[in-house]
CSV table of C-alpha atoms in Angstrom, one decimal:
chain,number,residue,atom,x,y,z
A,406,MET,CA,26.6,5.6,-50.8
A,407,ALA,CA,27.3,2.3,-51.6
A,408,SER,CA,24.3,2.4,-54.2
A,409,ARG,CA,25.6,5.8,-55.7
A,410,ARG,CA,28.9,4.0,-56.3
A,411,VAL,CA,27.4,1.2,-58.1
A,412,LEU,CA,25.4,3.6,-60.2
A,413,GLY,CA,28.5,5.2,-61.0
A,414,LEU,CA,30.2,1.9,-62.2
A,415,LEU,CA,26.9,1.1,-64.4
A,416,LEU,CA,27.1,5.0,-66.1
A,417,LEU,CA,30.6,4.1,-67.0
A,418,CYS,CA,30.1,1.1,-68.6
A,419,ILE,CA,27.1,2.4,-70.4
A,420,ILE,CA,29.3,5.4,-71.4
A,421,ARG,CA,31.8,3.0,-73.0
A,422,LEU,CA,29.1,0.9,-74.5
A,423,LEU,CA,27.2,3.7,-76.6
A,424,PRO,CA,29.5,4.5,-78.8
A,425,MET,CA,30.0,0.8,-79.9
A,426,VAL,CA,25.8,0.2,-80.0
A,427,GLY,CA,25.6,3.2,-82.3
A,428,ASN,CA,28.6,1.9,-84.6
A,429,GLU,CA,26.3,-0.6,-86.3
A,430,GLN,CA,24.8,2.3,-88.7
A,431,GLY,CA,28.5,3.2,-89.5
A,432,GLU,CA,29.3,-0.5,-90.5
A,433,ALA,CA,27.0,-0.6,-93.5
A,434,SER,CA,29.0,2.2,-94.9
A,435,GLY,CA,32.4,0.6,-94.4
A,436,VAL,CA,33.6,3.1,-91.7
A,437,SER,CA,35.7,1.6,-89.3
A,438,MET,CA,34.5,1.4,-85.5
A,439,GLN,CA,37.7,3.1,-84.3
A,440,GLN,CA,36.7,6.2,-86.2
A,441,HIS,CA,33.2,6.6,-84.6
A,442,VAL,CA,33.7,5.4,-81.0
A,443,GLU,CA,37.0,7.1,-80.0
A,444,LEU,CA,36.5,9.7,-78.0
A,445,PRO,CA,39.4,12.3,-76.9
A,446,ASN,CA,41.8,11.3,-74.6
A,447,THR,CA,41.3,14.5,-72.7
A,448,GLU,CA,37.5,14.2,-72.1
A,449,MET,CA,37.8,10.4,-71.4
A,450,THR,CA,40.4,11.2,-68.7
A,451,ASP,CA,37.9,13.6,-67.0
A,452,VAL,CA,35.1,11.1,-66.9
A,453,LEU,CA,37.3,8.8,-65.3
A,454,GLU,CA,38.8,10.9,-62.7
A,455,LYS,CA,35.0,11.7,-61.9
A,456,VAL,CA,33.7,8.1,-61.6
A,457,GLU,CA,36.6,6.7,-59.9
A,458,GLU,CA,36.1,8.8,-57.0
A,459,ARG,CA,32.9,7.4,-56.4
A,460,THR,CA,33.7,3.7,-57.3
A,461,LEU,CA,34.1,0.7,-55.0
A,462,GLU,CA,37.6,-0.7,-54.2
A,463,GLU,CA,36.2,-4.2,-54.6
A,464,MET,CA,35.2,-3.2,-58.2
A,465,GLN,CA,38.3,-1.7,-59.4
A,466,SER,CA,39.7,-4.8,-61.3
A,467,ILE,CA,36.6,-5.2,-63.2
A,468,LEU,CA,36.6,-1.5,-64.3
A,469,GLU,CA,40.1,-1.9,-65.4
A,470,GLU,CA,39.5,-5.3,-67.6
A,471,THR,CA,36.4,-3.5,-68.8
A,472,GLU,CA,38.4,-0.6,-69.9
A,473,ARG,CA,41.1,-2.5,-71.5
A,474,ILE,CA,38.6,-4.5,-73.7
A,475,LEU,CA,36.9,-1.4,-74.8
A,476,GLU,CA,40.0,0.4,-75.8
A,477,GLU,CA,41.6,-2.7,-77.7
A,478,SER,CA,38.2,-3.4,-79.6
A,479,ASP,CA,38.8,-2.7,-83.3
A,480,PHE,CA,35.4,-4.1,-84.3
A,481,SER,CA,32.0,-2.8,-84.6
A,482,TRP,CA,28.7,-3.9,-82.8
A,483,GLY,CA,27.8,-6.2,-85.6
A,484,ALA,CA,31.0,-7.5,-85.8
A,485,LEU,CA,31.0,-8.0,-82.2
A,486,LEU,CA,27.5,-10.0,-82.7
A,487,PHE,CA,28.4,-12.1,-85.4
A,488,ALA,CA,32.3,-12.5,-85.4
A,489,PRO,CA,32.6,-15.8,-83.8
A,490,MET,CA,36.0,-15.4,-82.4
A,491,GLU,CA,35.0,-12.3,-80.5
A,492,GLN,CA,31.5,-13.1,-79.1
A,493,TRP,CA,33.2,-13.9,-75.9
A,494,GLN,CA,33.9,-10.0,-75.3
A,495,PHE,CA,30.1,-9.0,-75.7
A,496,TRP,CA,29.2,-11.9,-73.3
A,497,VAL,CA,31.9,-10.3,-70.6
A,498,VAL,CA,30.6,-6.9,-71.1
A,499,ALA,CA,27.0,-8.3,-70.9
A,500,ALA,CA,28.1,-10.1,-68.0
A,501,GLY,CA,29.6,-7.0,-66.0
A,502,LEU,CA,26.4,-5.1,-66.7
A,503,ALA,CA,23.7,-7.8,-65.4
A,504,LEU,CA,26.2,-8.0,-62.3
A,505,LEU,CA,26.4,-4.1,-61.8
A,506,ILE,CA,22.5,-3.8,-61.9
A,507,ALA,CA,22.1,-7.0,-59.6
A,508,LEU,CA,24.6,-5.3,-57.1
A,509,CYS,CA,22.3,-2.0,-57.7
A,510,LEU,CA,19.1,-3.6,-57.1
A,511,GLY,CA,20.3,-5.4,-54.2
A,512,VAL,CA,21.8,-2.2,-52.6
A,513,TRP,CA,18.3,-0.4,-52.9
A,514,ARG,CA,16.3,-3.5,-51.6
A,515,ARG,CA,18.6,-3.4,-48.5
A,516,THR,CA,18.0,0.1,-48.1
A,517,HIS,CA,14.8,0.0,-48.9
A,518,VAL,CA,14.2,-2.6,-46.2
A,519,ALA,CA,16.3,-1.1,-43.7
A,520,ASP,CA,14.1,2.2,-44.0
A,521,SER,CA,11.0,0.2,-43.7
A,522,GLY,CA,12.3,-1.5,-40.5
A,523,ASP,CA,13.3,1.8,-39.3
A,524,GLU,CA,9.8,2.9,-39.9
A,525,ARG,CA,8.5,-0.1,-38.1
A,526,GLU,CA,10.6,0.3,-35.0
A,527,ARG,CA,9.8,3.8,-34.8
A,528,SER,CA,5.9,3.0,-35.1
A,529,VAL,CA,6.4,0.3,-32.6
A,530,SER,CA,8.1,2.5,-30.1
A,531,ILE,CA,5.2,5.4,-30.3
A,532,THR,CA,2.6,2.6,-30.0
A,533,GLU,CA,4.6,1.4,-26.9
A,534,GLU,CA,4.8,5.0,-25.3
A,535,GLU,CA,1.0,5.3,-26.2
A,536,ASP,CA,0.2,2.4,-24.3
A,537,LYS,CA,2.4,3.0,-21.4
A,538,GLY,CA,1.2,6.5,-21.1
A,539,LYS,CA,-2.6,5.0,-21.4
A,540,ARG,CA,-1.6,2.2,-18.6
A,541,LYS,CA,-0.4,5.1,-16.4
A,542,ASP,CA,-3.3,7.2,-16.8
A,543,ASP,CA,-5.6,4.3,-16.1
A,544,PHE,CA,-3.4,3.5,-13.0
A,545,HIS,CA,-4.0,7.2,-11.7
A,546,ALA,CA,-7.3,6.8,-12.6
A,547,GLU,CA,-8.2,3.6,-10.5
A,548,GLU,CA,-6.0,5.0,-7.9
A,549,ARG,CA,-8.0,8.1,-7.6
A,550,LEU,CA,-11.5,6.1,-7.5
A,551,LEU,CA,-10.1,3.9,-4.9
A,552,ARG,CA,-8.9,6.6,-2.7
A,553,GLU,CA,-12.1,8.6,-3.3
A,554,LYS,CA,-14.1,5.4,-2.3
A,555,ILE,CA,-11.9,5.1,0.9
A,556,ARG,CA,-12.4,9.0,1.7
A,557,ARG,CA,-16.4,8.7,1.4
A,558,SER,CA,-16.1,5.6,3.9
A,559,ALA,CA,-14.2,7.7,6.3
A,560,GLN,CA,-16.6,10.5,6.1
A,561,SER,CA,-19.5,8.1,6.7
A,562,LEU,CA,-17.6,6.8,9.7
A,563,ALA,CA,-16.9,10.1,11.3
A,564,CYS,CA,-20.7,10.9,11.2
A,565,ARG,CA,-21.9,7.6,12.9
A,566,ARG,CA,-19.2,8.2,15.3
A,567,ARG,CA,-20.5,11.1,16.4
A,568,GLU,CA,-23.6,10.1,16.5
A,569,VAL,CA,-22.7,7.2,18.7
A,570,GLU,CA,-20.6,9.4,21.1
A,571,MET,CA,-23.9,11.5,21.7
A,572,VAL,CA,-25.9,8.7,22.7
A,573,VAL,CA,-23.5,7.1,25.0
A,574,SER,CA,-22.7,10.2,26.7
A,575,ASP,CA,-26.3,10.8,27.2
A,576,VAL,CA,-26.8,7.3,28.9
A,577,LEU,CA,-23.6,7.7,31.1
A,578,GLY,CA,-24.7,10.8,32.3
A,579,VAL,CA,-27.7,9.2,33.5
A,580,LEU,CA,-25.8,6.6,35.1
A,581,GLN,CA,-23.4,8.8,36.7
A,582,GLU,CA,-26.1,10.9,38.5
A,583,ARG,CA,-27.9,7.8,39.5
A,584,LEU,CA,-24.4,5.9,41.1
A,585,SER,CA,-22.8,9.0,42.4
A,586,GLN,CA,-24.1,8.6,46.2
A,587,SER,CA,-24.3,4.6,45.6
A,588,PHE,CA,-21.8,2.3,46.9
A,589,PHE,CA,-21.3,0.7,43.7
A,590,LEU,CA,-18.7,1.7,40.8
A,591,VAL,CA,-19.3,5.3,39.2
A,592,PRO,CA,-18.6,5.1,35.6
A,593,GLN,CA,-16.7,8.3,34.1
A,594,ALA,CA,-16.9,9.8,30.7
A,595,ALA,CA,-16.2,6.9,27.8
A,596,ILE,CA,-12.9,7.5,25.7
A,597,GLY,CA,-13.1,6.1,22.1
A,598,VAL,CA,-10.6,3.6,21.2
A,599,GLY,CA,-10.0,1.3,18.2
A,600,SER,CA,-10.2,1.9,14.5
A,601,ALA,CA,-13.6,3.4,14.3
A,602,PHE,CA,-12.3,6.1,16.6
A,603,GLU,CA,-9.0,6.5,15.2
A,604,GLY,CA,-10.1,7.5,11.8
A,605,TRP,CA,-10.1,4.1,9.9
A,606,SER,CA,-11.9,0.8,9.9
A,607,PRO,CA,-11.2,-2.2,7.8
A,608,ARG,CA,-14.8,-3.4,8.4
A,609,GLY,CA,-16.4,0.0,6.9
A,610,HIS,CA,-19.9,0.4,7.0
A,611,ASP,CA,-19.9,-2.7,9.9
A,612,ALA,CA,-17.5,-1.0,12.1
A,613,VAL,CA,-17.9,-1.6,15.7
A,614,PHE,CA,-17.6,1.7,17.8
A,615,ARG,CA,-15.6,0.6,21.0
A,616,LEU,CA,-15.6,2.8,23.6
A,617,LEU,CA,-13.5,2.5,27.3
A,618,VAL,CA,-15.5,3.4,30.3
A,619,PRO,CA,-13.0,4.2,33.3
A,620,LEU,CA,-14.5,3.1,36.5
A,621,LYS,CA,-13.7,5.0,39.9
A,622,PRO,CA,-14.7,3.4,43.3
A,623,SER,CA,-17.6,4.5,45.2
A,624,ARG,CA,-17.2,6.6,48.6
A,625,GLY,CA,-15.6,4.3,51.2
A,626,HIS,CA,-13.6,2.1,48.7
A,627,ALA,CA,-10.0,2.2,47.0
A,628,PHE,CA,-8.8,0.1,44.1
A,629,GLN,CA,-5.3,-1.3,44.4
A,630,LEU,CA,-3.7,-2.7,41.2
A,631,GLU,CA,-2.1,-6.3,41.2
A,632,LEU,CA,0.2,-6.5,38.2
A,633,GLY,CA,1.7,-9.6,36.6
A,634,THR,CA,4.3,-9.7,34.1
A,635,ALA,CA,4.1,-7.5,31.0
A,636,GLY,CA,2.8,-9.5,28.0
A,637,ASP,CA,1.4,-12.4,30.1
A,638,THR,CA,-1.3,-14.4,28.2
A,639,PRO,CA,-3.6,-14.8,29.6
A,640,ALA,CA,-3.7,-11.7,31.6
A,641,LYS,CA,-2.5,-12.0,35.3
A,642,HIS,CA,-3.6,-8.3,36.4
A,643,ARG,CA,-6.2,-8.1,39.2
A,644,VAL,CA,-7.9,-5.3,40.9
A,645,ARG,CA,-8.2,-5.5,44.7
A,646,VAL,CA,-11.2,-3.5,46.5
A,647,ASP,CA,-10.0,-2.1,49.9
A,648,LEU,CA,-12.1,-0.2,52.6
A,649,ALA,CA,-11.0,3.4,52.9
A,650,CYS,CA,-12.1,5.6,55.7
A,651,THR,CA,-15.0,7.8,55.5
A,652,CYS,CA,-15.0,9.3,58.9
A,653,ALA,CA,-15.0,13.3,58.4
A,654,LYS,CA,-12.3,15.4,60.4
A,655,GLU,CA,-15.3,17.2,61.7
A,656,ALA,CA,-18.5,15.3,62.0
A,657,CYS,CA,-21.6,16.9,60.9
A,658,VAL,CA,-24.8,16.0,62.7
A,659,GLU,CA,-26.8,15.5,59.5
A,660,ASP,CA,-23.9,12.9,58.3
A,661,THR,CA,-25.0,9.5,58.9
A,662,MET,CA,-22.9,7.8,57.0
A,663,LEU,CA,-21.0,4.9,58.4
A,664,CYS,CA,-17.2,4.3,58.2
A,665,PHE,CA,-16.4,1.0,56.6
A,666,VAL,CA,-13.0,0.9,58.4
A,667,HIS,CA,-14.1,2.0,62.2
A,668,GLN,CA,-17.9,0.5,62.1
A,669,PRO,CA,-18.0,-2.9,63.2
A,670,TYR,CA,-18.7,-5.1,60.3
A,671,GLU,CA,-21.9,-6.5,61.5
A,672,ALA,CA,-23.0,-2.9,61.9
A,673,LEU,CA,-22.3,-2.1,58.4
A,674,GLU,CA,-24.0,-5.1,57.4
A,675,ARG,CA,-27.4,-4.6,59.2
A,676,ASN,CA,-27.2,-0.7,58.3
A,677,GLN,CA,-25.8,-0.5,54.8
A,678,ASP,CA,-24.6,-2.8,52.1
A,679,SER,CA,-21.2,-2.2,50.0
A,680,GLY,CA,-22.9,-3.4,46.6
A,681,LEU,CA,-19.4,-3.0,45.3
A,682,LEU,CA,-17.9,-5.8,47.6
A,683,CYS,CA,-20.9,-7.7,47.8
A,684,GLN,CA,-22.1,-7.7,44.1
A,685,LEU,CA,-19.4,-6.8,41.7
A,686,CYS,CA,-16.4,-8.6,43.3
A,687,THR,CA,-15.5,-12.3,43.7
A,688,GLY,CA,-13.5,-12.1,47.0
A,689,ARG,CA,-11.8,-8.8,47.4
A,690,TYR,CA,-11.3,-8.6,43.7
A,691,LEU,CA,-13.4,-6.9,40.8
A,692,ASP,CA,-14.9,-9.5,38.9
A,693,VAL,CA,-15.6,-8.5,35.0
A,694,GLN,CA,-18.5,-10.7,34.3
A,695,LYS,CA,-20.2,-9.5,37.2
A,696,ILE,CA,-19.8,-6.0,36.3
A,697,ALA,CA,-20.6,-6.6,32.8
A,698,ARG,CA,-24.1,-8.1,33.9
A,699,TRP,CA,-24.7,-5.3,36.4
A,700,PHE,CA,-23.9,-2.6,33.8
A,701,GLN,CA,-26.1,-4.1,30.9
A,702,GLU,CA,-29.2,-3.9,33.3
A,703,LEU,CA,-28.3,-0.3,34.2
A,704,VAL,CA,-28.2,0.8,30.3
A,705,SER,CA,-31.5,-0.9,29.6
A,706,SER,CA,-33.5,0.8,32.5
A,707,ALA,CA,-31.5,4.2,31.9
A,708,TRP,CA,-32.7,3.7,28.1
A,709,GLU,CA,-36.5,3.8,28.6
A,710,GLU,CA,-35.9,6.2,31.5
A,711,MET,CA,-34.5,9.0,28.7
A,712,GLY,CA,-37.2,8.2,26.2
A,713,LEU,CA,-34.4,7.1,23.8
A,714,GLY,CA,-36.7,4.5,22.4
A,715,ARG,CA,-38.5,7.0,20.4
A,716,ARG,CA,-35.2,7.7,18.5
A,717,TYR,CA,-33.4,4.3,18.3
A,718,GLN,CA,-34.3,0.6,19.1
A,719,LEU,CA,-32.1,-1.1,21.8
A,720,ARG,CA,-30.8,-4.6,21.8
A,721,VAL,CA,-28.6,-5.8,24.2
A,722,LEU,CA,-26.4,-8.3,22.7
A,723,PRO,CA,-24.8,-11.2,24.7
A,724,SER,CA,-21.2,-10.4,26.2
A,725,ARG,CA,-19.5,-11.7,29.1
A,726,ARG,CA,-17.0,-9.0,29.5
A,727,SER,CA,-18.5,-5.7,28.1
A,728,CYS,CA,-21.8,-4.3,27.2
A,729,LYS,CA,-22.7,-4.6,23.7
A,730,LEU,CA,-25.5,-2.7,22.0
A,731,GLU,CA,-27.2,-2.6,18.5
A,732,LEU,CA,-28.6,0.6,17.7
A,733,THR,CA,-31.0,0.8,15.1
A,734,SER,CA,-32.2,4.2,14.0
A,735,ALA,CA,-35.9,5.2,12.4
A,736,SER,CA,-34.2,5.3,9.2
A,737,GLU,CA,-33.2,1.5,9.7
A,738,ARG,CA,-29.3,2.3,10.1
A,739,SER,CA,-27.5,0.1,12.6
A,740,PHE,CA,-24.8,0.7,14.9
A,741,LEU,CA,-22.6,-1.6,16.6
A,742,VAL,CA,-21.4,-0.3,20.2
A,743,GLU,CA,-19.3,-2.1,22.6
A,744,MET,CA,-18.5,-0.3,26.1
A,745,LEU,CA,-15.3,-1.8,27.7
A,746,PHE,CA,-14.8,-1.2,31.2
A,747,GLY,CA,-11.3,0.1,32.5
A,748,VAL,CA,-9.1,1.0,35.8
A,749,GLN,CA,-6.9,3.6,35.1
A,750,ARG,CA,-3.2,3.3,36.1
A,751,GLY,CA,-2.6,6.6,38.0
A,752,GLU,CA,-2.9,9.5,36.1
A,753,SER,CA,-1.6,7.7,32.9
A,754,ASP,CA,-3.0,6.8,29.6
A,755,ILE,CA,-2.5,3.1,30.6
A,756,PHE,CA,-5.8,1.2,31.7
A,757,LEU,CA,-6.4,-2.2,33.0
A,758,SER,CA,-9.2,-3.1,30.6
A,759,SER,CA,-12.0,-5.8,30.6
A,760,GLN,CA,-11.2,-7.1,27.1
A,761,ALA,CA,-9.2,-10.0,26.4
A,762,PRO,CA,-8.3,-12.4,23.6
A,763,GLU,CA,-11.9,-14.1,22.6
A,764,ALA,CA,-9.7,-17.5,21.7
A,765,ILE,CA,-8.5,-17.7,25.6
A,766,PHE,CA,-10.7,-18.0,28.6
A,767,THR,CA,-9.9,-15.5,31.0
A,768,PRO,CA,-11.3,-15.7,34.5
A,769,GLY,CA,-13.3,-12.8,35.5
A,770,ILE,CA,-10.9,-11.4,38.1
A,771,MET,CA,-8.3,-11.2,35.6
A,772,TRP,CA,-7.7,-7.9,34.1
A,773,THR,CA,-5.6,-7.0,30.8
A,774,GLU,CA,-3.2,-4.3,30.4
A,775,SER,CA,-4.4,-2.1,27.7
A,776,SER,CA,-2.6,0.7,25.7
A,777,ALA,CA,-5.6,1.6,23.5
A,778,VAL,CA,-6.4,4.9,24.9
A,779,ALA,CA,-2.4,5.9,24.4
A,780,GLU,CA,-2.7,4.7,20.9
A,781,ALA,CA,-6.0,6.8,20.0
A,782,LYS,CA,-4.1,9.6,21.4
A,783,PHE,CA,-1.4,9.2,19.3
A,784,PHE,CA,-3.3,9.3,16.4
A,785,SER,CA,-5.0,12.4,17.6
A,786,HIS,CA,-1.7,13.7,17.9
A,787,VAL,CA,-0.5,12.6,14.3
A,788,ALA,CA,-3.8,14.3,13.1
A,789,ARG,CA,-2.9,17.8,14.3
A,790,GLN,CA,0.6,17.7,12.9
A,791,ALA,CA,-0.4,15.9,9.4
A,792,LEU,CA,-0.6,17.9,6.3
A,793,PRO,CA,-4.0,18.2,4.7
A,794,ASP,CA,-2.8,15.4,1.7
A,795,SER,CA,-1.9,12.8,4.5
A,796,VAL,CA,-2.8,9.4,3.5
A,797,HIS,CA,-2.0,7.5,6.2
A,798,LEU,CA,-5.4,6.6,7.4
A,799,GLN,CA,-6.4,5.3,4.0
A,800,CYS,CA,-3.3,3.2,3.6
A,801,LEU,CA,-4.1,1.8,7.0
A,802,GLN,CA,-7.7,1.2,5.9
A,803,LEU,CA,-6.8,-0.4,2.5
A,804,LEU,CA,-4.5,-2.7,4.0
A,805,THR,CA,-6.4,-3.8,6.8
A,806,GLY,CA,-9.4,-4.1,4.5
A,807,SER,CA,-7.8,-6.6,2.4
A,808,LEU,CA,-6.8,-9.0,5.0
A,809,VAL,CA,-8.1,-12.4,4.9
A,810,SER,CA,-5.5,-14.0,7.2
A,811,THR,CA,-5.6,-15.8,10.6
A,812,VAL,CA,-1.9,-14.7,11.5
A,813,LEU,CA,-1.5,-11.3,10.6
A,814,SER,CA,-3.9,-9.0,12.2
A,815,SER,CA,-5.1,-5.7,11.6
A,816,TYR,CA,-3.0,-4.4,14.9
A,817,THR,CA,-0.2,-5.8,13.2
A,818,PHE,CA,-0.8,-3.2,10.4
A,819,LYS,CA,-1.6,-0.4,12.6
A,820,THR,CA,1.6,-1.2,15.0
A,821,ALA,CA,3.9,-0.8,11.6
A,822,VAL,CA,2.0,2.5,10.6
A,823,MET,CA,2.4,4.0,14.1
A,824,HIS,CA,6.2,3.1,13.9
A,825,LEU,CA,6.5,4.9,10.6
A,826,LEU,CA,4.6,8.2,11.4
A,827,ASN,CA,6.8,8.2,14.7
A,828,LEU,CA,9.7,8.5,12.3
A,829,CYS,CA,8.6,10.5,9.9
A,830,PRO,CA,5.6,12.9,11.3
A,831,GLY,CA,3.6,15.4,9.1
A,832,THR,CA,5.3,14.3,5.8
A,833,SER,CA,3.3,14.1,2.6
A,834,VAL,CA,3.9,10.9,0.9
A,835,PRO,CA,2.1,9.7,-2.4
A,836,PHE,CA,-0.3,6.8,-1.7
A,837,THR,CA,1.3,4.0,-3.6
A,838,LEU,CA,4.5,4.9,-1.8
A,839,GLN,CA,3.2,4.8,1.4
A,840,LEU,CA,1.8,1.6,0.8
A,841,GLN,CA,5.1,0.3,-0.4
A,842,ASP,CA,6.8,1.7,2.6
A,843,VAL,CA,4.4,0.1,5.3
A,844,MET,CA,4.8,-3.4,3.1
A,845,CYS,CA,8.7,-3.1,2.9
A,846,TYR,CA,8.9,-2.2,6.7
A,847,LEU,CA,6.6,-5.2,7.4
A,848,ARG,CA,8.2,-7.6,5.6
A,849,SER,CA,11.5,-7.1,7.2
A,850,CYS,CA,9.7,-7.4,10.7
A,851,LEU,CA,8.4,-10.7,9.6
A,852,GLU,CA,11.7,-11.7,8.1
A,853,GLU,CA,13.4,-10.8,11.5
A,854,LYS,CA,10.7,-12.0,13.6
A,855,CYS,CA,10.5,-8.7,15.4
A,856,LEU,CA,7.8,-6.0,15.7
A,857,HIS,CA,8.2,-4.2,18.8
A,858,HIS,CA,5.0,-2.9,20.6
A,859,PHE,CA,4.4,0.7,19.8
A,860,ILE,CA,3.6,2.0,23.5
A,861,PHE,CA,5.5,-0.5,25.8
A,862,GLY,CA,9.1,0.0,25.8
A,863,ASN,CA,9.4,2.8,23.4
A,864,GLU,CA,11.3,5.7,24.4
A,865,CYS,CA,10.7,7.8,21.8
A,866,LEU,CA,7.0,8.7,22.1
A,867,PRO,CA,5.5,12.0,21.8
A,868,LYS,CA,5.3,13.8,25.3
A,869,ALA,CA,1.6,14.0,24.9
A,870,ILE,CA,1.3,10.3,25.8
A,871,ILE,CA,1.7,9.6,29.5
A,872,LEU,CA,3.1,6.4,30.9
A,873,PRO,CA,3.0,5.3,34.5
A,874,PRO,CA,6.5,5.4,35.9
A,875,ALA,CA,6.9,1.9,36.2
A,876,THR,CA,6.6,1.1,32.3
A,877,GLN,CA,8.8,3.9,31.2
A,878,PRO,CA,12.3,2.0,31.3
A,879,SER,CA,10.9,-1.1,30.4
A,880,GLU,CA,12.1,-3.3,27.6
A,881,PRO,CA,10.5,-3.5,24.1
A,882,VAL,CA,7.8,-6.1,23.9
A,883,ASN,CA,7.9,-8.1,20.8
A,884,ILE,CA,4.4,-9.0,19.4
A,885,PHE,CA,6.0,-11.3,16.8
A,886,GLN,CA,7.5,-13.5,19.8
A,887,CYS,CA,4.9,-16.4,18.9
A,888,LEU,CA,6.5,-16.7,15.6
A,889,VAL,CA,9.6,-17.1,17.4
A,890,GLU,CA,8.5,-19.7,19.1
A,891,ASP,CA,6.4,-21.4,15.9
A,892,PRO,CA,8.0,-21.8,12.9
A,893,GLU,CA,4.9,-23.1,11.3
A,894,ALA,CA,3.1,-19.7,12.3
A,895,HIS,CA,6.1,-17.8,10.9
A,896,ALA,CA,6.0,-19.7,7.7
A,897,LYS,CA,2.3,-18.9,7.3
A,898,ALA,CA,2.7,-15.4,8.1
A,899,LEU,CA,4.8,-15.2,5.1
A,900,ARG,CA,2.6,-16.7,2.8
A,901,GLU,CA,-0.2,-14.6,4.1
A,902,PHE,CA,1.8,-11.6,3.4
A,903,GLN,CA,2.9,-12.5,-0.1
A,904,GLU,CA,-1.0,-13.1,-0.9
A,905,LEU,CA,-1.7,-9.7,0.4
A,906,GLN,CA,0.8,-8.2,-1.9
A,907,GLY,CA,-0.6,-10.3,-4.7
A,908,ARG,CA,-4.3,-8.8,-3.9
A,909,LEU,CA,-2.6,-5.3,-3.7
A,910,THR,CA,-1.1,-5.9,-7.1
A,911,GLY,CA,-4.6,-7.0,-8.5
A,912,LEU,CA,-5.9,-3.5,-7.4
A,913,LEU,CA,-3.0,-1.9,-9.6
A,914,LEU,CA,-1.4,-0.6,-6.3
A,915,PHE,CA,2.1,-2.0,-7.2
A,916,GLY,CA,1.9,-2.4,-10.9
A,917,ALA,CA,2.4,1.2,-12.0
């Protein structure tokens, strides 16, 4: 609009000057400038009215001065050029024209530059949108590749898990038949526990398949559990072995078994030996270390008896509190299997387990209270309720697989995930959002130095999980109690958490 007004000013001046320029021809013939340049008053008025509408207020004074000079001028163009007394009028007009041309060019350039700037901004905006879209596509592609990798790992884990379950079941079947009429312990069907049987594993192909083997007392014996304080480290739970009466109400002639309670101990010692008390106990308490050595020998002998050596090569690994096996198939595929021993608390899902912290020495007669069976049962419960696109196991595997810490453990992340699953069962949340939920929840727990054990003291467990009556009203157990007591450990845990979040960001999981 401003450029149009300036052009109007320029046009007016040109219209005023054109008659003066043309008057040079008339000067040679002696005709006056006034006769050839003066326009009718009506015509000039129309032109002025049209132009004045488009003029700028700041140029109004210049127009008035220019019009006055033109109307009062009685000289021709030649006189204006050569008359010494009137040359200044020509230069005023020329200066006005130059000023108008300069203003017009300036407005045009500014308009052109503004248009070019707008075009560049639009071009940059379009480029940024394209880059953003490309980054978003790349992020989703990376996420899909990562999830597909975890999914294939889970499928491979499930296949190996079924194979391990089959082998262990065959071995235990032989041992049960052999020990059912003895005075030793009788192993029951194994229960898969830990990450490999819950559907996730931080170690991938190097996963350890852990199974808990419940132990039952042989005939003539009974277990009495002596429990210490919950959360004691090292464990202070013991399993006392008592003798039980085996006298039949109606004695049979063929029944030659002596009763450990009603027969003199000397007679028992001469006629039959209580292998459980003599070989597997220290004093009158079950000894984990003695049980482990005994069980390892039984598995080796049963392996040869079953002919499993043709299918797998067996190697018994050293272990003080469990039975660790390395199985290698004909295709050179290896499995690490660890069979733990447990004594069930009544009919519940809580056991006293032979597993103990590796960094702490635990005497053979001390057992650890374990909720591993209850936790495995919870994951099975969630799997039955979860939607087909549930990704909680994939999130857990990625989080624990990225750990390189000493304070934060895979069990910490597993506990956080179980709490979130218990709050929102069966929900379908995108992969990255569920990861962020777990990280946010765990950050708040670290800042408060409080993460409650999922089983012990939890009043909101699914009904499928059975707890002993004595544990149901107990107070929640804080597994971050060590961070409360050790400020340096707490600071280290926070640093490890930040490092983990940085690694996840590097995997494009939090940078979308």
